[in-house]
CSV table of C-alpha atoms and ligand atoms in Angstrom, one decimal:
chain,number,residue,atom,x,y,z
A,1,MET,CA,-0.2,-0.3,-0.2
A,2,ASN,CA,2.5,2.6,1.2
A,3,SER,CA,5.0,3.6,-2.0
A,4,GLN,CA,8.4,4.9,-1.7
A,5,LEU,CA,8.9,7.3,0.4
A,6,ASP,CA,10.9,10.8,0.2
A,7,SER,CA,9.8,11.5,-3.6
A,8,GLY,CA,6.4,10.9,-3.2
A,9,LEU,CA,6.2,13.8,-1.2
A,10,LYS,CA,6.8,16.3,-3.7
A,11,PRO,CA,5.5,18.7,-5.0
A,12,LEU,CA,3.1,18.8,-2.5
A,13,VAL,CA,1.5,17.4,0.9
A,14,VAL,CA,-1.8,18.2,1.8
A,15,GLY,CA,-2.0,19.7,5.3
A,16,CYS,CA,-5.2,17.9,7.4
A,17,TRP,CA,-5.4,20.2,10.4
A,18,GLN,CA,-8.3,21.7,8.5
A,19,ILE,CA,-10.3,18.3,9.0
A,20,ASP,CA,-10.1,18.6,12.9
A,21,ASP,CA,-13.3,19.3,13.8
A,22,ARG,CA,-12.5,20.0,17.3
A,23,SER,CA,-10.6,23.4,16.3
A,24,TRP,CA,-12.5,24.0,13.4
A,25,LYS,CA,-15.8,23.7,11.8
A,26,ALA,CA,-16.8,19.9,10.6
A,27,ILE,CA,-16.5,19.3,6.9
A,28,PRO,CA,-19.1,17.1,6.0
A,29,GLU,CA,-17.5,13.9,4.5
A,30,ALA,CA,-18.7,14.1,1.4
A,31,LYS,CA,-16.7,17.7,0.4
A,32,LEU,CA,-13.8,16.2,2.1
A,33,GLU,CA,-14.0,13.0,0.1
A,34,ARG,CA,-14.1,15.4,-3.1
A,35,ALA,CA,-11.3,17.5,-2.0
A,36,ILE,CA,-9.2,14.6,-1.4
A,37,ASP,CA,-9.9,13.0,-4.7
A,38,THR,CA,-8.8,16.2,-6.5
A,39,TYR,CA,-5.9,16.4,-5.0
A,40,LEU,CA,-4.9,13.1,-5.5
A,41,THR,CA,-6.3,13.4,-9.5
A,42,LEU,CA,-4.1,16.3,-9.6
A,43,GLY,CA,-0.7,14.1,-8.4
A,44,SER,CA,-0.3,14.5,-5.0
A,45,LYS,CA,0.2,11.5,-2.6
A,46,GLY,CA,1.8,13.1,0.3
A,47,PHE,CA,-0.7,14.0,3.6
A,48,ASP,CA,0.1,15.3,6.5
A,49,THR,CA,-2.0,15.0,10.0
A,50,ALA,CA,-1.4,14.8,13.9
A,51,ASP,CA,-2.2,12.3,17.0
A,52,ILE,CA,-4.2,15.4,18.1
A,53,TYR,CA,-6.0,16.7,14.8
A,54,GLY,CA,-9.4,15.4,16.3
A,55,ARG,CA,-10.9,12.8,13.4
A,56,SER,CA,-8.3,13.8,11.0
A,57,GLU,CA,-6.6,10.5,11.1
A,58,GLN,CA,-9.6,9.0,11.5
A,59,VAL,CA,-10.9,10.5,8.0
A,60,LEU,CA,-7.7,10.0,6.0
A,61,GLY,CA,-8.0,6.3,7.3
A,62,ARG,CA,-11.2,5.3,5.7
A,63,LEU,CA,-10.7,8.2,2.4
A,64,LEU,CA,-6.8,6.8,1.6
A,65,LYS,CA,-7.4,3.3,2.5
A,66,GLY,CA,-6.4,1.3,-0.6
A,67,ARG,CA,-4.9,4.5,-2.4
A,68,ASP,CA,-1.1,4.7,-3.5
A,69,THR,CA,-0.3,7.8,-0.4
A,70,ILE,CA,2.1,8.6,2.0
A,71,VAL,CA,0.7,9.7,5.6
A,72,LEU,CA,2.7,11.6,7.5
A,73,THR,CA,1.4,11.7,10.9
A,74,LYS,CA,2.6,13.2,14.6
A,75,ALA,CA,3.3,12.0,18.0
A,76,VAL,CA,2.9,15.3,20.1
A,77,PHE,CA,3.7,15.2,23.8
A,78,PHE,CA,2.7,18.5,25.6
A,79,SER,CA,3.6,17.9,28.8
A,80,GLY,CA,5.5,15.3,31.5
A,81,ILE,CA,7.6,12.5,30.0
A,82,PRO,CA,5.5,9.4,28.8
A,83,THR,CA,5.1,6.1,30.2
A,84,PRO,CA,6.4,3.5,28.0
A,85,ASN,CA,2.6,2.2,27.5
A,86,GLN,CA,1.2,6.0,26.5
A,87,ILE,CA,3.8,5.7,23.7
A,88,ARG,CA,2.7,2.5,22.9
A,89,SER,CA,-0.9,3.5,23.0
A,90,LYS,CA,-0.1,6.4,20.9
A,91,ILE,CA,1.5,4.4,17.9
A,92,GLU,CA,-1.3,1.6,18.0
A,93,ASN,CA,-3.6,4.5,18.1
A,94,SER,CA,-2.4,5.9,14.9
A,95,LEU,CA,-1.8,2.6,13.0
A,96,ARG,CA,-5.5,1.8,13.9
A,97,THR,CA,-7.0,5.1,12.8
A,98,LEU,CA,-4.8,5.6,9.9
A,99,GLN,CA,-5.5,1.8,9.3
A,100,ARG,CA,-2.1,0.7,8.2
A,101,ASP,CA,0.3,-2.0,9.1
A,102,ARG,CA,3.1,0.8,9.4
A,103,LEU,CA,3.2,4.4,9.8
A,104,ASP,CA,5.3,5.9,6.7
A,105,TYR,CA,6.3,9.2,9.1
A,106,VAL,CA,6.2,9.7,13.0
A,107,GLN,CA,7.0,13.3,13.1
A,108,VAL,CA,7.7,14.0,17.1
A,109,HIS,CA,6.5,17.4,18.5
A,110,TRP,CA,8.2,17.7,22.3
A,111,HIS,CA,7.1,21.0,23.9
A,112,ASN,CA,8.9,21.5,26.9
A,113,PRO,CA,12.5,21.3,26.0
A,114,GLN,CA,13.2,21.4,30.0
A,115,LEU,CA,12.1,17.8,29.9
A,116,ASP,CA,14.4,14.8,28.5
A,117,PHE,CA,13.4,13.3,25.5
A,118,SER,CA,15.9,10.5,25.6
A,119,SER,CA,13.8,7.7,26.5
A,120,THR,CA,10.7,8.3,24.3
A,121,PHE,CA,13.2,8.3,21.2
A,122,ALA,CA,14.4,5.2,22.6
A,123,LEU,CA,11.1,3.5,22.3
A,124,LEU,CA,10.2,5.2,19.0
A,125,ASN,CA,13.6,3.8,17.7
A,126,GLU,CA,12.3,0.1,18.1
A,127,TRP,CA,9.3,0.8,16.4
A,128,VAL,CA,11.3,1.8,13.3
A,129,GLU,CA,13.5,-1.1,13.9
A,130,GLN,CA,10.0,-3.2,14.0
A,131,GLY,CA,9.2,-1.8,10.6
A,132,LYS,CA,6.2,-0.4,12.2
A,133,ILE,CA,7.4,3.6,11.8
A,134,VAL,CA,8.9,3.8,8.1
A,135,LYS,CA,10.8,7.0,9.3
A,136,LEU,CA,10.9,9.1,12.1
A,137,GLY,CA,10.7,13.2,11.5
A,138,VAL,CA,10.3,15.8,14.5
A,139,THR,CA,8.7,19.1,14.1
A,140,ASN,CA,9.0,22.3,15.5
A,141,PHE,CA,12.3,21.8,17.2
A,142,ASP,CA,14.6,24.6,18.2
A,143,THR,CA,18.6,24.1,17.4
A,144,PRO,CA,19.3,22.5,20.6
A,145,MET,CA,16.9,20.3,20.6
A,146,LEU,CA,17.6,18.8,17.3
A,147,GLU,CA,21.2,18.4,17.9
A,148,LYS,CA,20.2,16.5,20.6
A,149,ALA,CA,17.6,14.4,19.3
A,150,LEU,CA,20.4,13.4,16.6
A,151,GLN,CA,22.4,11.7,18.9
A,152,MET,CA,19.5,9.6,20.0
A,153,ALA,CA,17.8,8.3,16.5
A,154,PRO,CA,18.0,8.7,12.8
A,155,ILE,CA,15.7,11.8,11.7
A,156,ALA,CA,14.7,11.8,8.4
A,157,THR,CA,12.3,15.4,8.4
A,158,HIS,CA,11.9,18.6,10.2
A,159,GLN,CA,8.7,19.9,9.9
A,160,VAL,CA,8.7,23.5,10.5
A,161,GLN,CA,7.3,26.7,9.8
A,162,TYR,CA,8.5,28.7,6.8
A,163,SER,CA,6.9,31.5,4.4
A,164,LEU,CA,8.0,34.7,3.1
A,165,ILE,CA,6.8,35.8,6.2
A,166,ASP,CA,8.5,33.4,8.6
A,167,ARG,CA,12.2,32.8,7.9
A,168,ARG,CA,12.9,31.7,11.5
A,169,VAL,CA,14.5,28.7,10.1
A,170,GLU,CA,17.0,30.3,8.3
A,171,ALA,CA,18.9,31.4,11.7
A,172,SER,CA,20.4,28.5,12.2
A,173,MET,CA,18.2,25.3,11.5
A,174,GLN,CA,18.4,25.3,8.0
A,175,ALA,CA,22.2,24.4,8.2
A,176,LEU,CA,21.8,22.2,10.7
A,177,CYS,CA,19.8,20.2,8.7
A,178,LEU,CA,21.6,20.3,5.5
A,179,LYS,CA,24.8,19.3,7.6
A,180,HIS,CA,22.7,16.2,8.8
A,181,ASN,CA,20.5,15.6,5.6
A,182,ILE,CA,17.7,16.3,7.3
A,183,ARG,CA,14.8,17.6,4.5
A,184,LEU,CA,13.0,20.3,5.6
A,185,LEU,CA,9.1,20.1,5.3
A,186,ALA,CA,7.4,23.4,4.9
A,187,TYR,CA,4.1,24.1,6.7
A,188,GLY,CA,2.3,27.7,6.7
A,189,PRO,CA,3.6,28.5,3.0
A,190,LEU,CA,0.3,30.9,2.9
A,191,ALA,CA,0.4,32.3,6.4
A,192,GLY,CA,-3.0,30.4,6.4
A,193,GLY,CA,-4.1,32.1,2.9
A,194,PHE,CA,-2.9,35.6,3.6
A,195,LEU,CA,-0.5,35.1,1.0
A,196,SER,CA,-2.7,34.7,-2.0
A,197,ASP,CA,-4.4,37.3,-4.3
A,198,LYS,CA,-7.9,37.3,-1.6
A,199,PHE,CA,-6.2,39.4,0.7
A,200,ARG,CA,-4.4,42.4,-1.8
A,201,GLY,CA,-5.3,45.7,-1.2
A,202,VAL,CA,-7.7,44.6,2.3
A,203,LYS,CA,-6.9,47.2,4.8
A,204,ALA,CA,-7.8,45.0,7.7
A,205,PRO,CA,-8.8,41.2,7.3
A,206,GLN,CA,-11.8,40.2,9.2
A,207,ASN,CA,-11.4,37.6,12.3
A,208,ALA,CA,-12.6,34.1,11.6
A,209,ALA,CA,-12.3,32.2,14.8
A,210,ASP,CA,-12.8,28.7,12.6
A,211,HIS,CA,-9.8,29.3,10.8
A,212,ALA,CA,-6.2,29.1,11.7
A,213,ARG,CA,-5.5,32.2,10.3
A,214,SER,CA,-7.3,34.2,12.5
A,215,PHE,CA,-5.3,33.2,15.2
A,216,TYR,CA,-1.9,31.2,14.7
A,217,TYR,CA,-1.2,32.9,11.3
A,218,SER,CA,-2.4,36.7,12.5
A,219,ASN,CA,-0.4,36.3,15.8
A,220,MET,CA,2.4,35.4,13.5
A,221,ILE,CA,2.2,38.5,11.3
A,222,ARG,CA,1.8,40.3,14.3
A,223,THR,CA,5.0,39.4,15.8
A,224,HIS,CA,7.2,39.6,12.3
A,225,GLY,CA,6.1,43.2,11.1
A,226,GLY,CA,2.1,43.7,11.1
A,227,TRP,CA,-0.4,43.6,8.6
A,228,SER,CA,1.0,46.8,6.6
A,229,ALA,CA,4.2,44.7,5.7
A,230,VAL,CA,1.8,42.2,4.2
A,231,LEU,CA,0.1,44.7,2.2
A,232,ASP,CA,3.6,45.7,0.6
A,233,LEU,CA,4.9,42.4,0.0
A,234,LEU,CA,1.4,41.5,-1.6
A,235,GLU,CA,2.1,43.9,-4.1
A,236,THR,CA,5.7,42.4,-4.8
A,237,LEU,CA,4.3,39.1,-5.1
A,238,ALA,CA,1.5,40.8,-7.7
A,239,GLN,CA,4.0,42.2,-9.8
A,240,ILE,CA,6.0,38.9,-10.2
A,241,ALA,CA,2.9,36.9,-10.3
A,242,GLN,CA,2.0,39.0,-13.2
A,243,LYS,CA,5.2,38.5,-15.5
A,244,TYR,CA,4.6,34.6,-15.0
A,245,GLU,CA,0.8,34.7,-15.3
A,246,LYS,CA,0.4,32.8,-12.1
A,247,THR,CA,-1.2,34.0,-8.9
A,248,ILE,CA,0.1,35.1,-5.8
A,249,ALA,CA,-0.2,32.0,-3.7
A,250,GLN,CA,1.5,30.1,-6.4
A,251,VAL,CA,4.8,32.3,-6.5
A,252,ALA,CA,4.5,32.3,-2.5
A,253,LEU,CA,4.3,28.2,-2.5
A,254,ASN,CA,7.0,28.1,-5.5
A,255,TRP,CA,9.7,30.6,-3.0
A,256,VAL,CA,9.4,28.4,-0.6
A,257,SER,CA,10.0,25.2,-2.2
A,258,GLN,CA,13.1,26.7,-4.0
A,259,GLN,CA,14.6,27.3,-0.3
A,260,GLN,CA,17.9,25.1,0.6
A,261,GLY,CA,17.1,22.1,2.1
A,262,VAL,CA,13.3,22.1,0.9
A,263,GLU,CA,12.1,18.7,0.5
A,264,ALA,CA,8.3,19.2,0.2
A,265,VAL,CA,5.9,22.3,1.0
A,266,ILE,CA,2.8,21.4,3.1
A,267,SER,CA,-0.3,23.6,2.4
A,268,GLY,CA,-3.3,23.0,4.1
A,269,LEU,CA,-6.3,21.4,2.8
A,270,THR,CA,-9.1,23.4,1.2
A,271,LEU,CA,-12.2,22.6,-0.5
A,272,ASP,CA,-12.0,24.9,-3.4
A,273,ARG,CA,-10.9,22.7,-6.9
A,274,GLN,CA,-9.3,26.1,-8.2
A,275,GLN,CA,-7.3,26.5,-5.1
A,276,ILE,CA,-6.3,22.8,-4.9
A,277,GLN,CA,-5.7,23.3,-9.1
A,278,HIS,CA,-3.4,26.3,-8.6
A,279,ASN,CA,-1.5,25.0,-5.4
A,280,VAL,CA,-0.7,21.8,-7.3
A,281,GLU,CA,0.2,23.9,-10.5
A,282,ALA,CA,2.8,25.8,-8.4
A,283,PHE,CA,5.4,23.3,-8.6
A,284,THR,CA,5.5,22.9,-12.3
A,285,TRP,CA,7.7,25.7,-12.9
A,286,SER,CA,10.1,27.7,-11.4
A,287,LEU,CA,10.8,31.2,-10.3
A,288,GLU,CA,13.8,32.3,-12.3
A,289,SER,CA,16.4,32.8,-9.3
A,290,SER,CA,16.6,36.6,-9.5
A,291,ASP,CA,13.0,36.5,-8.6
A,292,VAL,CA,13.3,34.3,-5.7
A,293,GLN,CA,16.3,37.0,-4.9
A,294,GLN,CA,14.0,39.5,-5.1
A,295,LEU,CA,11.3,38.3,-2.7
A,296,SER,CA,14.2,37.3,0.1
A,297,GLU,CA,15.5,40.8,-0.2
A,298,ARG,CA,11.7,42.4,-0.1
A,299,SER,CA,11.0,40.0,2.5
A,300,SER,CA,14.1,41.0,4.8
A,301,THR,CA,13.5,44.3,4.5
A,302,LEU,CA,9.6,44.0,5.7
A,303,PHE,CA,9.9,41.5,8.1
A,304,GLN,CA,11.7,40.7,11.4
A,305,GLN,CA,12.6,37.0,12.5
A,306,THR,CA,12.5,36.6,16.2
A,307,GLY,CA,14.5,33.9,17.3
A,308,ASP,CA,14.7,30.3,16.7
A,309,VAL,CA,12.1,27.7,15.3
A,310,TYR,CA,8.8,27.8,17.2
A,311,SER,CA,10.5,30.6,19.6
A,312,TYR,CA,7.2,32.4,20.5
A,313,GLU,CA,4.5,29.7,20.3
A,314,ARG,CA,6.3,27.4,22.7
B,401,NAP,N1,3.5,21.1,13.0
B,401,NAP,C1,2.9,22.3,13.1
B,401,NAP,O1,3.1,22.6,14.6
B,401,NAP,C2,1.8,22.6,12.3
B,401,NAP,C3,1.3,24.2,12.7
B,401,NAP,C4,0.3,24.3,11.7
B,401,NAP,C5,0.0,23.8,10.4
B,401,NAP,N2,0.7,22.3,10.5
B,401,NAP,C6,0.4,21.3,9.1
B,401,NAP,O2,0.5,22.3,7.9
B,401,NAP,C7,-0.5,22.2,7.5
B,401,NAP,C8,-0.4,23.2,6.5
B,401,NAP,O3,-0.5,24.8,7.3
B,401,NAP,P1,-1.5,25.6,6.8
B,401,NAP,O4,-2.6,24.9,6.4
B,401,NAP,O5,-1.3,26.5,8.1
B,401,NAP,O6,-1.0,26.0,5.6
B,401,NAP,P2,-0.9,27.5,4.1
B,401,NAP,O7,-1.1,26.7,3.3
B,401,NAP,O8,-0.2,28.5,5.0
B,401,NAP,O9,-2.7,27.6,4.6
B,401,NAP,C9,-3.6,26.8,3.9
B,401,NAP,C10,-4.8,27.5,4.1
B,401,NAP,O10,-4.8,28.9,3.2
B,401,NAP,C11,-5.8,29.1,1.9
B,401,NAP,N3,-5.3,28.3,0.7
B,401,NAP,C12,-5.2,27.2,0.1
B,401,NAP,N4,-5.1,27.6,-1.0
B,401,NAP,C13,-4.8,28.9,-1.3
B,401,NAP,C14,-5.0,29.6,-2.6
B,401,NAP,N5,-4.5,28.9,-4.1
B,401,NAP,N6,-5.4,30.6,-2.7
B,401,NAP,C15,-5.5,31.5,-1.6
B,401,NAP,N7,-6.0,30.7,-0.3
B,401,NAP,C16,-5.5,29.4,-0.5
B,401,NAP,C17,-7.0,27.6,2.7
B,401,NAP,O11,-7.8,28.1,3.0
B,401,NAP,P3,-9.5,28.3,2.4
B,401,NAP,O12,-10.0,26.9,2.2
B,401,NAP,O13,-10.0,29.0,3.6
B,401,NAP,O14,-9.2,29.1,1.4
B,401,NAP,C18,-5.9,26.5,3.6
B,401,NAP,O15,-6.8,26.2,4.6
B,401,NAP,C19,-1.8,22.0,8.1
B,401,NAP,O16,-2.7,21.6,7.7
B,401,NAP,C20,-1.0,21.3,9.0
B,401,NAP,O17,-1.2,19.8,8.6
B,401,NAP,C21,1.6,21.9,11.4
C-alpha cells in the first residue's frame, strides 16, 4: 500500500489540520472526499496529519484506504515524560485509525525542552527497528533540541513553519538540517491563506474564528512586522505573479519550494477546486533565481525574524 518514500512527497503535501473538527467547523465527509480525490487525481500523494488533529487520522484512514499515498502523522507530547505504555498506545492508535500496518512517518512534537526526551526517542526507535514506523521526523524543534535528538535516533525530516513572512528556520536550523541531510517540510507557506490574491489591498482582514488564519498566523504576522508589511509584500508578489501569469499564492509556494533543504511544501487542505489546482500547479515551473532573490530581499526588508524555529509559540 505504501509507496516509495521521499520522492512521493513532492511537490505538495496536503495539510490535514483543517479536518480537525475540534478546532474548526466540521466539514461534511462528502466534501472532504471530493477534495481529497481532487488532490490525488492532480498528483499529490502526501498527507500530513497528527494524533491531536481531532478526527483527521480517522477520516484519512477511511478515505485513503487502498490508495497509493504517504501519510505523515505526529506524536505530540505536550507535558510530562510519557510512559512506555502511553507511547505504545499513541502509536497503536495511529496505526488503527489510519488503517495501516506501518506508519510512513511519525513526527515528534516535544513541547517542553526542559524535559528529557531521550527515553521517548529510544522507544520510538524500537518501533522503527520493528518496521512499524518507517521514518522518524520531528516538528518545531529548536536548534539545541534537534542537536540532542540527532544523538538518539536517525531523523529524516523536520517540519517547520516557513514562508516569506516567517523565516526563523534560516537562523541556524537550515544549516543544521543540511549538514545532517534532514529534509525540511515547510508548513504555513501561505500564512494560512493570507499570502494570496484574496487579501491584496484588504485594509484589515476580518477575524474568522474557525480558521487558523485568525490566531496562529495573525499572531505570527503581528510578531514579524504587522499587516501593513503583508500588504506591501502582496504588491511585490503581484508584480512577479503577473510576469509569470500565475497567482500570488503560486509564487509564494514556489518561493518556499526553492529554499535550501526543502523537500516538500505542506499547504493546508482547501475545498476550493480552483485553489487545489493552483496549488498543485505551483510546482510545475520555477521562479527565476533573480525573482527568488528579489522576494527574499523584500521579505528581509519588511519582516523581522525573532529567534529560532517556534521561539514564541512554545
Ligand atoms: N507542526 C505544526 O505545528 C503545524 C502547525 C500548523 C500547520 N501544520 C500543518 O501544516 C499544514 C499546512 O498549514 P496551513 O494549513 O496553515 O498552511 P497554508 O498553506 O499556509 O494555509 C492553508 C489555507 O490557505 C487557504 N488556501 C489554500 N490554497 C489557497 C490558494 N491557492 N489561494 C488562497 N488561499 C488558499 C486555505 O483556506 P481556505 O480554504 O479557507 O481558502 C487553506 O486552509 C496544516 O494543515 C498542518 O497539517 C503543522
